[in-house]
Coordinates of C-alpha atoms and ligand atoms in Angstrom, one line a residue:
X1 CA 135.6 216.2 350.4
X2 CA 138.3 214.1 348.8
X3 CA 138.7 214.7 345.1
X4 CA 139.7 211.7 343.0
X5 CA 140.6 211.9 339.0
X6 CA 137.7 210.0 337.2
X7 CA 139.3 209.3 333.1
X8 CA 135.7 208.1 331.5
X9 CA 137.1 206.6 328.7
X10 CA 135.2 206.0 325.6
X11 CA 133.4 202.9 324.0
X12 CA 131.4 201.7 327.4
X13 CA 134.1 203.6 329.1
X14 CA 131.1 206.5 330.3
X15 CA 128.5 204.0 330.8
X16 CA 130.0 202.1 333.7
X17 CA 131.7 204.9 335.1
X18 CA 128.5 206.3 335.9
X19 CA 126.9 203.1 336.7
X20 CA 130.1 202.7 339.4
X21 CA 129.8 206.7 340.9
X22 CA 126.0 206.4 340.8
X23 CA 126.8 203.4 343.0
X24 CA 129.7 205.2 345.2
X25 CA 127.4 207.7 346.0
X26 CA 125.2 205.6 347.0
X27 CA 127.2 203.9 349.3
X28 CA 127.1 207.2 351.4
X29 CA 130.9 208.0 350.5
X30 CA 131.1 211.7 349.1
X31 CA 133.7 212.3 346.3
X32 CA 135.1 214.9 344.6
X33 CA 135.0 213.2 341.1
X34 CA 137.3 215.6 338.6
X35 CA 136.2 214.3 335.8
X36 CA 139.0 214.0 332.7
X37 CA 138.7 212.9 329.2
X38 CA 141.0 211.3 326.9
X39 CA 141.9 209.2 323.9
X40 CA 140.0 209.5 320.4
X41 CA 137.9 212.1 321.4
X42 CA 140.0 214.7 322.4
X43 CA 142.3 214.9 320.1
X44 CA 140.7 217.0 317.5
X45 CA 140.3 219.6 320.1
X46 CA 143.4 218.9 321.8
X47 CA 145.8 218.1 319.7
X48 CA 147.2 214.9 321.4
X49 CA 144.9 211.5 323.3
X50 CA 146.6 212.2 326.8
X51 CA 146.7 215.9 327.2
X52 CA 148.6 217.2 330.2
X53 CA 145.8 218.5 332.2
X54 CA 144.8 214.6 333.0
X55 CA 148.4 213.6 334.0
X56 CA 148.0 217.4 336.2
X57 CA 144.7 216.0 337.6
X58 CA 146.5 212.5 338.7
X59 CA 149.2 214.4 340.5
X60 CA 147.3 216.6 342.1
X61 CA 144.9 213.9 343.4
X62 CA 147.3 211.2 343.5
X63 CA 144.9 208.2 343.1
X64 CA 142.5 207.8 339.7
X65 CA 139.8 205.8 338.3
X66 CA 140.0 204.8 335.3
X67 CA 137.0 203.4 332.7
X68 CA 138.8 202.3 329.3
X69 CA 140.4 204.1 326.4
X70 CA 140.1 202.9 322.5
X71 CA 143.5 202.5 321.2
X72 CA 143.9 201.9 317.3
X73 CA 145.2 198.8 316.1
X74 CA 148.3 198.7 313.8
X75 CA 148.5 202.8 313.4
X76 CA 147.2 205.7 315.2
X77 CA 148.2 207.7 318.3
X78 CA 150.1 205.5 321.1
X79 CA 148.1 203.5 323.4
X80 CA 146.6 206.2 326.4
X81 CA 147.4 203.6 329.1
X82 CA 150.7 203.0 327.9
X83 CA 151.7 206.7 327.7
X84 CA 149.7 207.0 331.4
X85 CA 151.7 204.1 332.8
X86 CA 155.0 205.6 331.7
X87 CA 154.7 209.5 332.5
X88 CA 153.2 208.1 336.4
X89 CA 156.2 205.6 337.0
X90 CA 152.9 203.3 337.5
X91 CA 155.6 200.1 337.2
X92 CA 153.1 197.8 339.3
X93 CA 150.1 196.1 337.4
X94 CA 148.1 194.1 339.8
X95 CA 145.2 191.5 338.6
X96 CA 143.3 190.0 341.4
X97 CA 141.7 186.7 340.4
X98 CA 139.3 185.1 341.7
X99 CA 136.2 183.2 342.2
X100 CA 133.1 185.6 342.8
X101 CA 129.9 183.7 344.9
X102 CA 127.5 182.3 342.3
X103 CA 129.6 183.1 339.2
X104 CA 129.6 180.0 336.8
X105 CA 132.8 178.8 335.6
X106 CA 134.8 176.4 334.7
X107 CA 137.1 176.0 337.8
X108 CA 136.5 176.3 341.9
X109 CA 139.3 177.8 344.2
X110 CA 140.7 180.1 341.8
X111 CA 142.2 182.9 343.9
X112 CA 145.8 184.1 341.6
X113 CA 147.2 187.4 341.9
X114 CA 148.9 188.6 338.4
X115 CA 151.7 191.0 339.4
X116 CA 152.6 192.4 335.6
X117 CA 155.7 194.7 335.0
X118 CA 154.2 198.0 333.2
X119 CA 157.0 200.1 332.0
X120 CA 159.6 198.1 329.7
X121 CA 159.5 195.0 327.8
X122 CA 158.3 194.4 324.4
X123 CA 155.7 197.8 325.5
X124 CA 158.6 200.2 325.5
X125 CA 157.5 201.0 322.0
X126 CA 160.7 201.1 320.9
X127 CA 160.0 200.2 317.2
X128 CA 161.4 200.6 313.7
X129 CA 160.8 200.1 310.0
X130 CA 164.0 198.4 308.7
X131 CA 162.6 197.9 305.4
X132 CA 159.2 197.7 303.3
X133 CA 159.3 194.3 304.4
X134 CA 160.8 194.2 307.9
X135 CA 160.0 195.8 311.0
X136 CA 161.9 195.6 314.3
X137 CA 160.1 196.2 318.3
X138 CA 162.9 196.4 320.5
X139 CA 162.5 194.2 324.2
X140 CA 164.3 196.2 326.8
X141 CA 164.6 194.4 330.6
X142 CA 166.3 196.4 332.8
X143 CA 167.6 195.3 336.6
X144 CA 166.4 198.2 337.8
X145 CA 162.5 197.6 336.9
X146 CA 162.7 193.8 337.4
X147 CA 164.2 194.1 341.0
X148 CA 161.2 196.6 341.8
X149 CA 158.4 194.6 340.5
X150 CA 159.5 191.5 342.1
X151 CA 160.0 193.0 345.3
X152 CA 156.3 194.4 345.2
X153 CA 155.2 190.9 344.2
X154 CA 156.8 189.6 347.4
X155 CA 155.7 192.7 349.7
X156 CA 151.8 192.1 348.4
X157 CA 152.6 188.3 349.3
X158 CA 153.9 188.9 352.7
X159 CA 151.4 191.9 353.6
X160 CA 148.2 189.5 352.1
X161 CA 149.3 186.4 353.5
X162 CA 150.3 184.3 350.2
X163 CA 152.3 181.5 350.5
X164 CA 154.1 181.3 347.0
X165 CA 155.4 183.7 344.4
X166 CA 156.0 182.0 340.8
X167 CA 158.5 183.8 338.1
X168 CA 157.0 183.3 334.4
X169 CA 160.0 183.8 331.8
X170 CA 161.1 182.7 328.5
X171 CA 164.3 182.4 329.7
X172 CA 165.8 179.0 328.2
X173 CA 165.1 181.1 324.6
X174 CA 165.4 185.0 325.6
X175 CA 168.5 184.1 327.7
X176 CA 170.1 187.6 328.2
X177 CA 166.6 189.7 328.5
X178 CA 164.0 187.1 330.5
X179 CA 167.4 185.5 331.7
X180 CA 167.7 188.6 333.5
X181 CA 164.3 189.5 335.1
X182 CA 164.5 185.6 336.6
X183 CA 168.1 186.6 338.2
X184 CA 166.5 189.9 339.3
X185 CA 163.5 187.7 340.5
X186 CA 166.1 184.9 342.6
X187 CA 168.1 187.5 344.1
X188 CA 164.9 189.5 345.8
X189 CA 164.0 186.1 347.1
X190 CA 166.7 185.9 349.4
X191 CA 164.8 188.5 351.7
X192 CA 161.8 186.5 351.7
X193 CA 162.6 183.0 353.4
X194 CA 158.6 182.5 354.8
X195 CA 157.7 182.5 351.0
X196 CA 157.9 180.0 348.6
X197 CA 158.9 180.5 345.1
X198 CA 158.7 178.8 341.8
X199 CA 160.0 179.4 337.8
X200 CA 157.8 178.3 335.0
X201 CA 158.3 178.7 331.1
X202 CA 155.2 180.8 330.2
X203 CA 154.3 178.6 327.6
X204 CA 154.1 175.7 330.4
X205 CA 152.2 178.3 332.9
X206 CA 149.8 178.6 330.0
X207 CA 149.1 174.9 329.7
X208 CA 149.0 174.2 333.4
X209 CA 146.6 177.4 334.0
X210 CA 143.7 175.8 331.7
X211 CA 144.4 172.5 333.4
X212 CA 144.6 173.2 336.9
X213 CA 145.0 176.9 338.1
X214 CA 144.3 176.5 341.9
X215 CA 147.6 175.2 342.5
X216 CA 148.7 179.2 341.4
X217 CA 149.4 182.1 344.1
X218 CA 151.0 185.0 343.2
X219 CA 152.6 185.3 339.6
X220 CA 155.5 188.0 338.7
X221 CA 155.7 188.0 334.9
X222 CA 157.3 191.0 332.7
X223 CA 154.8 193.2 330.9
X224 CA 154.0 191.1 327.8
X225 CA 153.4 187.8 329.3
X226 CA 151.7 189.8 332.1
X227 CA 149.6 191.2 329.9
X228 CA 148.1 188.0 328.0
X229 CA 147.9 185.8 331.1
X230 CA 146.1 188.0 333.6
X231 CA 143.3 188.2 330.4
X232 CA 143.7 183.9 330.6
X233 CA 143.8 184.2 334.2
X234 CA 140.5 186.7 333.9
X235 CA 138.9 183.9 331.5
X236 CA 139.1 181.2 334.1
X237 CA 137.0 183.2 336.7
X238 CA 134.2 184.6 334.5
X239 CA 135.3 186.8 332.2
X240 CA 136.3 190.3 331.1
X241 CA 133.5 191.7 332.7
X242 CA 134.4 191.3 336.2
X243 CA 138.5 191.3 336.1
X244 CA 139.6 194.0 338.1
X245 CA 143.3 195.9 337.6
X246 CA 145.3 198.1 339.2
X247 CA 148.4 200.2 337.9
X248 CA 150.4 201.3 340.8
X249 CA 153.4 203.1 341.5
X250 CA 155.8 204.8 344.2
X251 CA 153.4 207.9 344.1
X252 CA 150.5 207.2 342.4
X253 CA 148.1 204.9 341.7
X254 CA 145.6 204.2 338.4
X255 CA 142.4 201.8 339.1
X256 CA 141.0 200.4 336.0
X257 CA 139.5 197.4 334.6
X258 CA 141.4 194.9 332.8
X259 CA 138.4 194.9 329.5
X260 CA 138.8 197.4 327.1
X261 CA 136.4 199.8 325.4
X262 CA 134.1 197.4 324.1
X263 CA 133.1 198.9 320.9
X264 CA 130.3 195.7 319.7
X265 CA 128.5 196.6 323.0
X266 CA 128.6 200.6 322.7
X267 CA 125.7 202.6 324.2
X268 CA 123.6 199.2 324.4
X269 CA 123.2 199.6 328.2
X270 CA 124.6 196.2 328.0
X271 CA 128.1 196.3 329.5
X272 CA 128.8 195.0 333.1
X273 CA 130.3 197.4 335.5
X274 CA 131.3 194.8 337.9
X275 CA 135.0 195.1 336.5
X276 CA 135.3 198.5 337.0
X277 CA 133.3 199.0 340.6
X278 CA 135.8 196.0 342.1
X279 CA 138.7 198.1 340.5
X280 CA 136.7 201.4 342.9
X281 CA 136.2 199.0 345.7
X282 CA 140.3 198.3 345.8
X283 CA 140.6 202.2 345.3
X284 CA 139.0 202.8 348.1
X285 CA 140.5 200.0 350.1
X286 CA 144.0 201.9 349.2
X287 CA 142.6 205.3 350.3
X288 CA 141.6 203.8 353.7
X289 CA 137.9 204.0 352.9
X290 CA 138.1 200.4 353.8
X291 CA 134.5 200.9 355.6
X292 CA 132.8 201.9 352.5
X293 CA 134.6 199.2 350.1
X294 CA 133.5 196.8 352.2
X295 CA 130.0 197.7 352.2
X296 CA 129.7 197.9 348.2
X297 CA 131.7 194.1 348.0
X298 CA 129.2 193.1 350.5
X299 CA 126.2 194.6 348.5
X300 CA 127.9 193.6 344.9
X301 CA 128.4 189.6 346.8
X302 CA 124.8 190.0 347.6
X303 CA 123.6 191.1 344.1
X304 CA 125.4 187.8 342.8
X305 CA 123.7 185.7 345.5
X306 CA 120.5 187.2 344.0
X307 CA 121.2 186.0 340.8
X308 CA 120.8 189.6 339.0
X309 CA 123.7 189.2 336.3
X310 CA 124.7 191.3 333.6
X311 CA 124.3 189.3 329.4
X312 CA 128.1 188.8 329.6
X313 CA 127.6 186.4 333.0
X314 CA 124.0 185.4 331.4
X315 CA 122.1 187.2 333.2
X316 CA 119.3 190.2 331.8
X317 CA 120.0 192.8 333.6
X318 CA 120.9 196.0 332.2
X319 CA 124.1 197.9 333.3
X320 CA 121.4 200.2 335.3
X321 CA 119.8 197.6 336.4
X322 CA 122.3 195.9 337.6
X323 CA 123.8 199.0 339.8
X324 CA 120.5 199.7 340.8
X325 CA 120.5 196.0 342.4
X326 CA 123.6 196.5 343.8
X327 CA 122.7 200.0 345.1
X328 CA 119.7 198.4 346.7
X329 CA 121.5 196.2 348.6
X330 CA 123.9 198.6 350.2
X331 CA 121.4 198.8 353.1
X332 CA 120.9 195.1 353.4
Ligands
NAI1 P1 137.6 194.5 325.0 O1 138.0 194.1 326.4 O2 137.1 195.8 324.8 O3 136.4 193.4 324.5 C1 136.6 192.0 324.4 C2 135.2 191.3 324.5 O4 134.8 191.4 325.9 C3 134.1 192.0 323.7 O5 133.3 191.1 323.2 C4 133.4 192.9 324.7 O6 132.0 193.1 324.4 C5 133.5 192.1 326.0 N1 133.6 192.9 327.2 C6 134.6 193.7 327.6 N2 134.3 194.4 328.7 C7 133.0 194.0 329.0 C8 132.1 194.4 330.0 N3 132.5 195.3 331.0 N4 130.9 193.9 330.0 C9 130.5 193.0 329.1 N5 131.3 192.6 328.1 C10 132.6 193.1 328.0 O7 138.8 194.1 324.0 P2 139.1 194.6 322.5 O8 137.8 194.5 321.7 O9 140.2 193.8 322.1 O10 139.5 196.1 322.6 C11 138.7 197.2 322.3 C12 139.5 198.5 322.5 O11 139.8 198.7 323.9 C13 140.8 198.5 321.8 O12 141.0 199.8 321.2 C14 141.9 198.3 322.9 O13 143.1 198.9 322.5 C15 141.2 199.0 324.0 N6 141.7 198.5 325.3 C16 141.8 199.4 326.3 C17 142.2 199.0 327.6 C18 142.3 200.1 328.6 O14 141.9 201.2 328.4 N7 142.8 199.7 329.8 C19 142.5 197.6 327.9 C20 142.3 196.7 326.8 C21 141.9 197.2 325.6

């Protein structure tokens, strides 16, 4: 039996994990689930939020699943997924987007894939206290991480069939640092000729996403940008709730949801699981189960057609409800 990592997070972080192996198991699919905690809760015990038996667990396994992990806001321990990303060389985000059957929103023919840088940037950490009154974060851009991430962006464009790969920079203000990472971005180019490219300010992409975001394919963006647009980019297709994410590197690979912890909608049963099972059903896909991921899309599609939604897509179902539906439709 294969044995996968499974971090539970906290927050709604063990809710929907067991919504999502209650459906996996389902599904017929036998894992070895070695289950790991982290963040807030460990660290009394432990003495630290990411202790090394869960980066052990990854490298052993190679591939994880991972539900959400509280970080605090303004002090605290370092954010979990930050410290994962780094330790795991995990420089790849990826952020599918797209329209799911018979989810209401705004815009039709969304289909973007966010391809975020995840080990430099403004997300180095590299901070300091100058004075009472100042502070300092450091944004380090290196050709070495933005030659590799735009290089994946083009190799998931070729190998999916995209036709376009857009840059997002900064880089008529941050001329050095975001000057760089579109140099980095122009020179990889030149091995792709059968795809198109395109450079947009990000404060333009921004704009043009709320007006218009079908005319978007794949977008290469360095980690901080990344990060805020692929929530946008999760906005325009429903929501939080069903954004799927990725974190992927030479040897490993991290499948998570792109939500956090939800702490207003803790241990309410409430929470949608969709975000995290699409993040499994790509897991899967990148283990070769492709068989069994495409049975629990088909039977997630199907739920949708059914109209059985979770509050957050405004629906009334339960987050056991709603993998029960899903689960019932496996066999469909
Ligand atoms: P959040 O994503 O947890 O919540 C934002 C809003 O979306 C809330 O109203 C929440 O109820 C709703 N929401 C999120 N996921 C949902 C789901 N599956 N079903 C239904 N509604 C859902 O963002 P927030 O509040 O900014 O962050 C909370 C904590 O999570 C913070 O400590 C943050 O650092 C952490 N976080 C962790 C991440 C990770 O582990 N990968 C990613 C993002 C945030």
């Amino acid at each position: 039996m294969r044995q996968i990592t499974l971090i539970n997070g906290d927050g709604i972080g063990p809710e929907i994990s067991n919504a999502v192996m209650k459906i996996i198991d389902a599904s017929g699919l036998k894992i070895d689930w070695d289950i790991q905690t982290a963040g807030a809760d460990v660290i009394e015990t432990e003495g630290t939020p990411l202790p090394d038996r869960v980066i052990e667990s990854i490298k052993r396994n190679k591939v994880a699943l991972k539900a959400p992990v509280t970080t605090p806001i303004g002090k605290g321990f370092r954010s979990v997924n930050v410290q994962l990303r780094k330790s795991l060389d995990l420089y790849a985000n990826l952020r599918p987007c797209k329209n799911l059957v018979n989810v209401k929103t705004k815009f039709e023919n969304v289909d973007i894939v966010v391809v975020r840088e995840n080990t430099e940037d403004l997300y180095a950490g590299i901070e300091r206290q100058v004075d009472n009154d100042t502070a300092e974060s450091i944004k380090v851009i290196t050709r070495k991480a933005s030659e590799r991430i735009c290089k994946f962006a083009f190799d998931y464009a070729f190998k999916n069939n995209r036709k376009e790969v857009c840059v997002v920079t900064k880089a008529n203000i941050m001329k050095l640092s975001d000057g760089l990472f579109l140099e980095c971005f122009r020179d990889v180019a030149q091995n792709y000729q059968s795809i198109k490219t395109r450079e947009i300010l990000v404060d333009n992409l921004c704009m043009q996403l709320v007006q218009n975001p079908s005319q978007f394919d794949v977008l290469v963006l360095p980690n901080l940008y990344g990060d805020i647009v692929s929530d946008l980019c999760a906005g325009l297709v429903g929501g939080l709730g069903i954004a799927q994410g990725a974190n992927i590197g030479s040897d490993y690979a991290v499948f998570e949801p792109v939500h956090g912890s939800a702490p207003d909608i803790k241990g309410q049963n409430k929470a949608n699981p969709t975000a995290l099972l699409l993040s499994a059903v790509e897991m899967l896909k990148y283990i070769n189960e492709h068989e069994y991921a495409e049975k629990i899309e088909k039977a997630l599609f199907k739920t949708f057609k059914d109209g059985v939604f979770t509050q957050d897509l405004g629906g009334k179902a339960t987050t056991l409800e709603f993998a029960d539906a899903v689960i019932k439709n496996l066999n469909q």
